[in-house]
Amino acid sequence: MRVLITGISGFVGATLASYFLSELKGQQLEIHGTIHRADQRIHHMREQLRLHKGDLRNPAWVDRVVELVRPSLVFHLAAWSDVRASWDQPWAAYELNISCQLNLLEALRRHSPEAKVLAVASSEVYGLIDPTDIPIDEQTPLRPNSPYGISKVAQDLMAQQYWFNFGLHTVRVRSFNHIGPGQSESFVASAFARQIAEIEHGLQEPVLKVGNLEAERDYTDVRDMVRAYWLALQCGEPGDLFNVGSGTSFPVHHLLDILLNLSASDIIVEQDPERLRPSEVPRIVCNPQLFARRTGWAPRISPRQSLTDVLQFWRGKTSTESERGTKASPP
Ligand code: GDD
């Protein structure tokens, strides 16, 4: 079975590739992936992957890759994922998320109309939810409050439209927050863990910069999330839509406390206005019941374990790079 993972060197793409290679060895998967720039996260797996380097915003290139690969399963993970930065560069977020998926679906319609395609949206599509809608199920109204959220609504509805118009087997997931080793420091767990690791190595004064600590989010480990993506394509019918998250949430300060308790350093916490956002949903909780019923999925890795692994990841990276005399580069 030929699998195509777009954005295979991204945080989620690399975790999915690793899941296929380690957990699904018996499935005889031929794994193809598109990469745009960095391939650090997949370097150790390179020999087992077939990589296609190029830009998904280029329709001719996407057409060539899909014609060559003719995948049976497609995980479309290449995307703009940074909510905060989408306010600074709204058009870049729209362009990337809409054009990459459009080019992919057009190419699939021409060359692999039977492929099963996973389209990944986000809990950000629900935006300013009414507290009475918590926990959020698939029927909750869409009220996105960021350019990122709008771009994800477009991706989500576009995937549905290709099912309506052309019968493509698209399955949509709206993923809630995911964390884990390898994530960039643009996201909260890595933002805090990296600073703690740098403080422990004496590379930063013992002041940890934070944004809004009150927001409540529903966190799932990325390794559980990629297992959910696999199950979504195994069990999903064309046009299906699933919310994927743990079903519980906690405030950012709780996540921070777990990380601080994992460190022996004395650390002062300071709010950095640069890390605050123009608009923030106060509380997000997923209702994953539909997905659980259809696939049997439930998260296996606790937030504490996940955060321990994130901190370990940044400790390793910081120590290697401080030995080399360079500051830890973003993954
Ligand atoms: N990034 C970041 N950095 N967030 C911080 C910080 C900080 O220093 N301090 C507090 N926060 C708060 C944010 O304000 C937000 O309420 C929460 O931590 C989570 O922020 P992120 O980790 O940046 O994630 P996100 O919720 O904006 O978006 C993530 O989850 C979405 C699904 O819900 C991303 O992974 C999106 O791509 C994804 O769709």
Short mmCIF file of C-alpha atoms and ligand atoms in Angstrom, two decimals:
data_model
loop_
_atom_site.label_atom_id
_atom_site.label_comp_id
_atom_site.label_asym_id
_atom_site.label_seq_id
_atom_site.Cartn_x
_atom_site.Cartn_y
_atom_site.Cartn_z
CA MET A 1 0.00 0.00 0.00
CA ARG A 2 1.44 3.38 -0.99
CA VAL A 3 1.08 6.12 1.59
CA LEU A 4 1.72 9.79 0.94
CA ILE A 5 2.42 12.07 3.91
CA THR A 6 2.62 15.74 3.01
CA GLY A 7 4.87 17.67 5.37
CA ILE A 8 6.62 14.49 6.47
CA SER A 9 9.45 16.40 8.14
CA GLY A 10 7.06 18.44 10.29
CA PHE A 11 6.30 17.63 13.92
CA VAL A 12 3.22 15.51 13.19
CA GLY A 13 4.44 14.16 9.83
CA ALA A 14 7.67 12.82 11.30
CA THR A 15 5.80 11.27 14.24
CA LEU A 16 3.39 9.57 11.83
CA ALA A 17 6.27 8.22 9.70
CA SER A 18 7.93 6.89 12.83
CA TYR A 19 4.64 5.26 13.92
CA PHE A 20 4.35 3.51 10.56
CA LEU A 21 7.93 2.27 10.67
CA SER A 22 7.89 1.08 14.26
CA GLU A 23 4.29 0.07 15.04
CA LEU A 24 2.87 -0.92 11.66
CA LYS A 25 5.83 -2.83 10.28
CA GLY A 26 3.63 -5.74 9.19
CA GLN A 27 1.39 -3.57 7.01
CA GLN A 28 3.78 -3.47 3.99
CA LEU A 29 3.51 0.28 3.63
CA GLU A 30 5.56 2.11 1.02
CA ILE A 31 5.92 5.51 2.63
CA HIS A 32 6.28 8.59 0.47
CA GLY A 33 6.60 12.07 1.90
CA THR A 34 6.82 15.62 0.63
CA ILE A 35 9.33 17.95 2.20
CA HIS A 36 9.82 21.62 1.59
CA ARG A 37 12.90 22.68 3.52
CA ALA A 38 14.35 21.09 6.66
CA ASP A 39 14.45 17.32 7.06
CA GLN A 40 16.12 17.18 10.50
CA ARG A 41 13.27 15.29 12.18
CA ILE A 42 13.31 12.44 9.65
CA HIS A 43 17.04 12.21 9.05
CA HIS A 44 17.37 8.93 10.95
CA MET A 45 14.54 7.34 8.89
CA ARG A 46 15.59 8.64 5.46
CA GLU A 47 16.60 5.25 4.08
CA GLN A 48 13.14 3.83 4.73
CA LEU A 49 11.23 6.72 3.19
CA ARG A 50 10.76 7.98 -0.37
CA LEU A 51 11.06 11.72 -0.24
CA HIS A 52 9.86 14.30 -2.76
CA LYS A 53 11.29 17.76 -2.28
CA GLY A 54 9.31 20.74 -3.48
CA ASP A 55 6.61 23.28 -2.75
CA LEU A 56 2.98 22.19 -2.43
CA ARG A 57 1.94 25.69 -3.50
CA ASN A 58 3.18 24.78 -6.98
CA PRO A 59 0.29 22.91 -8.68
CA ALA A 60 2.46 21.46 -11.47
CA TRP A 61 4.89 19.94 -8.98
CA VAL A 62 2.07 18.48 -6.86
CA ASP A 63 0.50 16.99 -9.97
CA ARG A 64 3.80 15.30 -10.91
CA VAL A 65 4.31 13.84 -7.43
CA VAL A 66 0.77 12.46 -7.15
CA GLU A 67 0.94 11.03 -10.68
CA LEU A 68 4.21 9.31 -9.80
CA VAL A 69 3.17 7.99 -6.39
CA ARG A 70 -0.51 7.20 -7.04
CA PRO A 71 -1.10 6.79 -3.32
CA SER A 72 -3.88 4.75 -1.73
CA LEU A 73 -3.69 6.67 1.54
CA VAL A 74 -2.92 10.36 1.90
CA PHE A 75 -2.23 12.19 5.16
CA HIS A 76 -2.22 15.90 4.39
CA LEU A 77 -0.16 17.36 7.21
CA ALA A 78 1.78 20.14 5.51
CA ALA A 79 0.23 23.30 6.88
CA TRP A 80 0.63 26.60 8.67
CA SER A 81 0.09 25.63 12.32
CA ASP A 82 1.03 28.71 14.36
CA VAL A 83 -2.12 30.47 15.60
CA ARG A 84 -0.23 33.42 17.17
CA ALA A 85 1.83 34.15 14.04
CA SER A 86 -1.26 34.04 11.80
CA TRP A 87 -2.29 37.48 13.06
CA ASP A 88 1.05 38.91 11.87
CA GLN A 89 0.92 37.20 8.47
CA PRO A 90 -2.72 36.39 7.72
CA TRP A 91 -2.29 36.06 3.98
CA ALA A 92 0.65 33.68 4.33
CA ALA A 93 -1.48 31.47 6.60
CA TYR A 94 -4.44 31.54 4.18
CA GLU A 95 -2.30 30.95 1.13
CA LEU A 96 -0.37 28.06 2.56
CA ASN A 97 -3.30 26.20 4.05
CA ILE A 98 -5.71 26.73 1.18
CA SER A 99 -3.45 26.43 -1.85
CA CYS A 100 -1.52 23.34 -0.70
CA GLN A 101 -4.70 21.38 -0.04
CA LEU A 102 -6.39 22.60 -3.21
CA ASN A 103 -3.41 21.53 -5.35
CA LEU A 104 -3.33 18.16 -3.63
CA LEU A 105 -7.05 17.44 -4.03
CA GLU A 106 -6.97 18.51 -7.69
CA ALA A 107 -4.03 16.17 -8.37
CA LEU A 108 -5.72 13.30 -6.51
CA ARG A 109 -8.92 13.82 -8.46
CA ARG A 110 -6.92 13.39 -11.68
CA HIS A 111 -4.51 10.59 -10.76
CA SER A 112 -5.73 8.77 -7.63
CA PRO A 113 -9.49 9.23 -7.36
CA GLU A 114 -9.79 6.11 -5.18
CA ALA A 115 -7.32 7.32 -2.53
CA LYS A 116 -8.47 7.81 1.05
CA VAL A 117 -7.47 11.30 2.14
CA LEU A 118 -7.15 12.68 5.66
CA ALA A 119 -7.81 16.43 5.85
CA VAL A 120 -6.68 17.93 9.14
CA ALA A 121 -8.51 20.92 10.57
CA SER A 122 -8.37 22.18 14.14
CA SER A 123 -10.39 22.98 17.24
CA GLU A 124 -9.63 26.59 16.24
CA VAL A 125 -12.48 26.32 13.69
CA TYR A 126 -14.92 26.55 16.62
CA GLY A 127 -13.29 29.78 17.84
CA LEU A 128 -15.39 31.81 20.27
CA ILE A 129 -17.53 28.99 21.52
CA ASP A 130 -20.47 29.43 23.81
CA PRO A 131 -19.65 27.88 27.21
CA THR A 132 -22.89 25.88 26.95
CA ASP A 133 -21.39 24.11 23.88
CA ILE A 134 -18.64 22.52 26.00
CA PRO A 135 -17.56 19.76 25.46
CA ILE A 136 -17.32 20.60 21.78
CA ASP A 137 -18.82 18.07 19.39
CA GLU A 138 -18.93 18.09 15.60
CA GLN A 139 -22.24 20.03 15.55
CA THR A 140 -20.88 23.02 17.47
CA PRO A 141 -21.18 26.21 15.35
CA LEU A 142 -18.02 27.51 13.66
CA ARG A 143 -16.98 30.96 14.95
CA PRO A 144 -13.25 31.17 14.15
CA ASN A 145 -11.46 34.13 15.72
CA SER A 146 -8.03 33.99 14.06
CA PRO A 147 -6.74 33.94 10.47
CA TYR A 148 -5.46 30.46 11.26
CA GLY A 149 -8.97 29.36 12.30
CA ILE A 150 -10.44 30.77 9.07
CA SER A 151 -7.82 28.94 6.98
CA LYS A 152 -8.72 25.70 8.76
CA VAL A 153 -12.44 26.20 8.12
CA ALA A 154 -11.57 26.59 4.44
CA GLN A 155 -9.53 23.37 4.46
CA ASP A 156 -12.26 21.50 6.29
CA LEU A 157 -15.09 22.60 3.99
CA MET A 158 -12.95 22.15 0.88
CA ALA A 159 -12.35 18.50 1.80
CA GLN A 160 -16.10 18.07 2.18
CA GLN A 161 -16.72 19.80 -1.15
CA TYR A 162 -14.38 17.37 -2.98
CA TRP A 163 -16.42 14.54 -1.52
CA PHE A 164 -19.70 16.21 -2.57
CA ASN A 165 -18.54 17.17 -6.08
CA PHE A 166 -16.09 14.46 -7.11
CA GLY A 167 -16.69 11.58 -4.70
CA LEU A 168 -13.18 11.75 -3.25
CA HIS A 169 -12.88 9.64 -0.11
CA THR A 170 -12.02 12.51 2.22
CA VAL A 171 -12.16 12.07 5.99
CA ARG A 172 -11.93 15.21 8.11
CA VAL A 173 -10.51 15.49 11.60
CA ARG A 174 -10.64 18.57 13.80
CA SER A 175 -7.68 18.04 16.09
CA PHE A 176 -7.37 19.63 19.48
CA ASN A 177 -3.98 20.67 20.93
CA HIS A 178 -1.21 18.15 20.62
CA ILE A 179 2.17 18.18 22.29
CA GLY A 180 5.21 15.92 22.36
CA PRO A 181 8.93 15.62 21.71
CA GLY A 182 10.05 17.33 18.52
CA GLN A 183 7.49 20.15 18.52
CA SER A 184 8.72 23.64 17.76
CA GLU A 185 9.03 26.24 20.48
CA SER A 186 6.25 28.25 18.82
CA PHE A 187 3.86 26.11 20.88
CA VAL A 188 3.35 26.33 24.58
CA ALA A 189 4.84 23.08 25.96
CA SER A 190 8.03 23.41 23.93
CA ALA A 191 8.19 27.18 24.54
CA PHE A 192 8.36 26.54 28.29
CA ALA A 193 10.44 23.33 28.17
CA ARG A 194 13.11 24.89 25.99
CA GLN A 195 13.51 27.82 28.38
CA ILE A 196 13.75 25.46 31.36
CA ALA A 197 16.43 23.40 29.58
CA GLU A 198 18.38 26.55 28.73
CA ILE A 199 18.10 27.80 32.32
CA GLU A 200 19.37 24.42 33.59
CA HIS A 201 22.36 24.69 31.25
CA GLY A 202 23.06 28.28 32.38
CA LEU A 203 22.28 29.60 28.90
CA GLN A 204 19.41 31.81 30.06
CA GLU A 205 18.87 33.80 33.26
CA PRO A 206 16.37 31.97 35.51
CA VAL A 207 13.36 33.91 34.25
CA LEU A 208 10.80 31.98 32.23
CA LYS A 209 8.70 34.11 29.86
CA VAL A 210 5.08 33.13 29.45
CA GLY A 211 1.90 34.35 27.77
CA ASN A 212 -1.66 33.80 28.97
CA LEU A 213 -1.65 31.15 31.71
CA GLU A 214 -5.43 31.05 32.22
CA ALA A 215 -6.53 29.54 28.89
CA GLU A 216 -7.74 25.96 29.26
CA ARG A 217 -6.80 23.55 26.50
CA ASP A 218 -7.37 19.88 25.70
CA TYR A 219 -3.93 18.30 25.17
CA THR A 220 -3.18 14.98 23.48
CA ASP A 221 0.26 13.50 22.95
CA VAL A 222 1.26 13.63 19.30
CA ARG A 223 1.95 9.86 19.33
CA ASP A 224 -1.67 9.24 20.29
CA MET A 225 -2.77 11.77 17.69
CA VAL A 226 -1.02 10.02 14.78
CA ARG A 227 -2.55 6.72 15.86
CA ALA A 228 -5.90 8.52 15.68
CA TYR A 229 -5.09 9.69 12.14
CA TRP A 230 -4.32 6.15 11.03
CA LEU A 231 -7.58 4.89 12.57
CA ALA A 232 -9.54 7.75 10.99
CA LEU A 233 -8.56 6.50 7.52
CA GLN A 234 -9.01 2.84 8.47
CA CYS A 235 -12.52 3.28 9.90
CA GLY A 236 -13.80 6.53 8.36
CA GLU A 237 -16.41 6.62 5.61
CA PRO A 238 -16.11 9.22 2.84
CA GLY A 239 -17.25 12.63 4.10
CA ASP A 240 -16.86 11.68 7.77
CA LEU A 241 -15.91 14.34 10.29
CA PHE A 242 -14.41 13.67 13.72
CA ASN A 243 -13.30 15.81 16.64
CA VAL A 244 -10.09 14.33 18.06
CA GLY A 245 -8.94 15.23 21.56
CA SER A 246 -8.68 13.77 25.03
CA GLY A 247 -12.00 15.04 26.44
CA THR A 248 -10.38 16.80 29.39
CA SER A 249 -8.71 20.16 29.65
CA PHE A 250 -6.59 22.13 32.08
CA PRO A 251 -5.20 25.66 32.31
CA VAL A 252 -1.79 26.56 30.88
CA HIS A 253 -0.51 27.28 34.41
CA HIS A 254 -1.10 23.61 35.26
CA LEU A 255 1.05 22.56 32.31
CA LEU A 256 3.69 25.04 33.50
CA ASP A 257 3.58 23.65 37.05
CA ILE A 258 4.17 20.10 35.81
CA LEU A 259 7.22 21.25 33.84
CA LEU A 260 8.59 23.36 36.71
CA ASN A 261 8.21 20.42 39.09
CA LEU A 262 10.32 18.29 36.76
CA SER A 263 13.22 20.70 37.18
CA ALA A 264 15.47 21.27 40.19
CA SER A 265 16.26 24.85 39.10
CA ASP A 266 14.80 27.90 40.86
CA ILE A 267 12.85 29.69 38.17
CA ILE A 268 10.95 32.99 38.22
CA VAL A 269 7.90 33.17 35.94
CA GLU A 270 7.30 36.46 34.11
CA GLN A 271 4.56 37.44 31.68
CA ASP A 272 5.81 38.66 28.30
CA PRO A 273 3.23 40.92 26.54
CA GLU A 274 4.64 39.74 23.18
CA ARG A 275 3.27 36.28 23.94
CA LEU A 276 -0.31 37.48 24.45
CA ARG A 277 -2.81 37.27 21.58
CA PRO A 278 -5.40 39.69 20.17
CA SER A 279 -8.12 37.14 20.88
CA GLU A 280 -8.13 33.98 22.94
CA VAL A 281 -10.73 31.30 23.54
CA PRO A 282 -10.85 30.88 27.35
CA ARG A 283 -11.78 27.21 27.50
CA ILE A 284 -11.65 24.39 24.99
CA VAL A 285 -12.72 20.82 25.71
CA CYS A 286 -13.21 18.16 23.05
CA ASN A 287 -16.08 15.74 22.91
CA PRO A 288 -14.34 12.77 21.25
CA GLN A 289 -17.24 10.33 21.68
CA LEU A 290 -18.11 9.96 18.01
CA PHE A 291 -14.50 9.19 17.11
CA ALA A 292 -14.07 6.81 20.07
CA ARG A 293 -17.25 4.95 19.13
CA ARG A 294 -16.24 4.55 15.51
CA THR A 295 -12.58 3.65 16.00
CA GLY A 296 -12.09 2.51 19.61
CA TRP A 297 -9.43 5.21 20.00
CA ALA A 298 -8.50 6.64 23.40
CA PRO A 299 -5.31 8.42 24.41
CA ARG A 300 -2.68 6.23 26.10
CA ILE A 301 0.00 8.75 27.08
CA SER A 302 -0.73 11.03 30.06
CA PRO A 303 -0.02 14.78 29.86
CA ARG A 304 2.62 14.33 32.58
CA GLN A 305 4.44 11.67 30.56
CA SER A 306 4.16 13.78 27.46
CA LEU A 307 5.62 16.83 29.20
CA THR A 308 8.42 14.73 30.71
CA ASP A 309 9.35 13.62 27.19
CA VAL A 310 9.15 17.18 25.85
CA LEU A 311 11.52 18.40 28.56
CA GLN A 312 13.88 15.48 27.93
CA PHE A 313 13.87 16.34 24.24
CA TRP A 314 14.89 19.96 24.91
CA ARG A 315 17.46 18.93 27.50
CA GLY A 316 19.09 16.62 24.96
CA LYS A 317 19.03 19.23 22.24
CA THR A 318 20.31 21.99 24.49
CA SER A 319 23.15 19.91 25.87
CA THR A 320 24.31 18.72 22.43
CA GLU A 321 24.23 22.19 21.03
CA SER A 322 25.79 23.87 24.06
CA GLU A 323 28.69 21.39 23.79
CA ARG A 324 29.08 22.47 20.17
CA GLY A 325 28.90 26.10 21.31
CA THR A 326 25.72 26.85 19.38
CA LYS A 327 22.31 27.82 20.73
CA ALA A 328 19.67 25.07 20.32
CA SER A 329 18.15 25.57 16.90
CA PRO A 330 14.41 25.11 16.46
CA PRO A 331 13.51 21.59 15.29
N1 GDD B 1 2.80 29.37 22.04
C1 GDD B 1 2.69 29.83 23.31
N2 GDD B 1 3.80 30.37 23.92
N3 GDD B 1 1.49 29.76 23.91
C2 GDD B 1 1.41 30.23 25.17
C3 GDD B 1 2.50 30.79 25.87
C4 GDD B 1 3.76 30.86 25.21
O1 GDD B 1 4.77 31.33 25.73
N4 GDD B 1 2.07 31.16 27.11
C5 GDD B 1 0.78 30.85 27.18
N5 GDD B 1 0.35 30.30 26.01
C6 GDD B 1 -1.02 29.85 25.73
C7 GDD B 1 -1.62 30.37 24.43
O2 GDD B 1 -2.08 31.71 24.60
C8 GDD B 1 -2.75 29.36 24.24
O3 GDD B 1 -3.87 29.69 25.02
C9 GDD B 1 -2.16 28.05 24.80
O4 GDD B 1 -1.00 28.44 25.54
C10 GDD B 1 -1.77 27.07 23.73
O5 GDD B 1 -0.99 27.75 22.76
P1 GDD B 1 -0.21 26.97 21.61
O6 GDD B 1 0.59 25.87 22.17
O7 GDD B 1 0.52 28.00 20.79
O8 GDD B 1 -1.36 26.27 20.78
P2 GDD B 1 -2.69 26.86 20.11
O9 GDD B 1 -3.84 26.49 20.99
O10 GDD B 1 -2.57 28.27 19.76
O11 GDD B 1 -2.77 26.03 18.75
C11 GDD B 1 -2.36 24.68 18.69
O12 GDD B 1 -3.46 23.83 18.80
C12 GDD B 1 -4.39 23.88 17.74
C13 GDD B 1 -5.49 22.88 18.03
O13 GDD B 1 -6.22 23.32 19.10
C14 GDD B 1 -1.63 24.47 17.38
O14 GDD B 1 -1.00 23.21 17.40
C15 GDD B 1 -2.57 24.54 16.20
O15 GDD B 1 -1.88 24.22 15.00
C16 GDD B 1 -3.69 23.54 16.43
O16 GDD B 1 -4.61 23.57 15.37
#
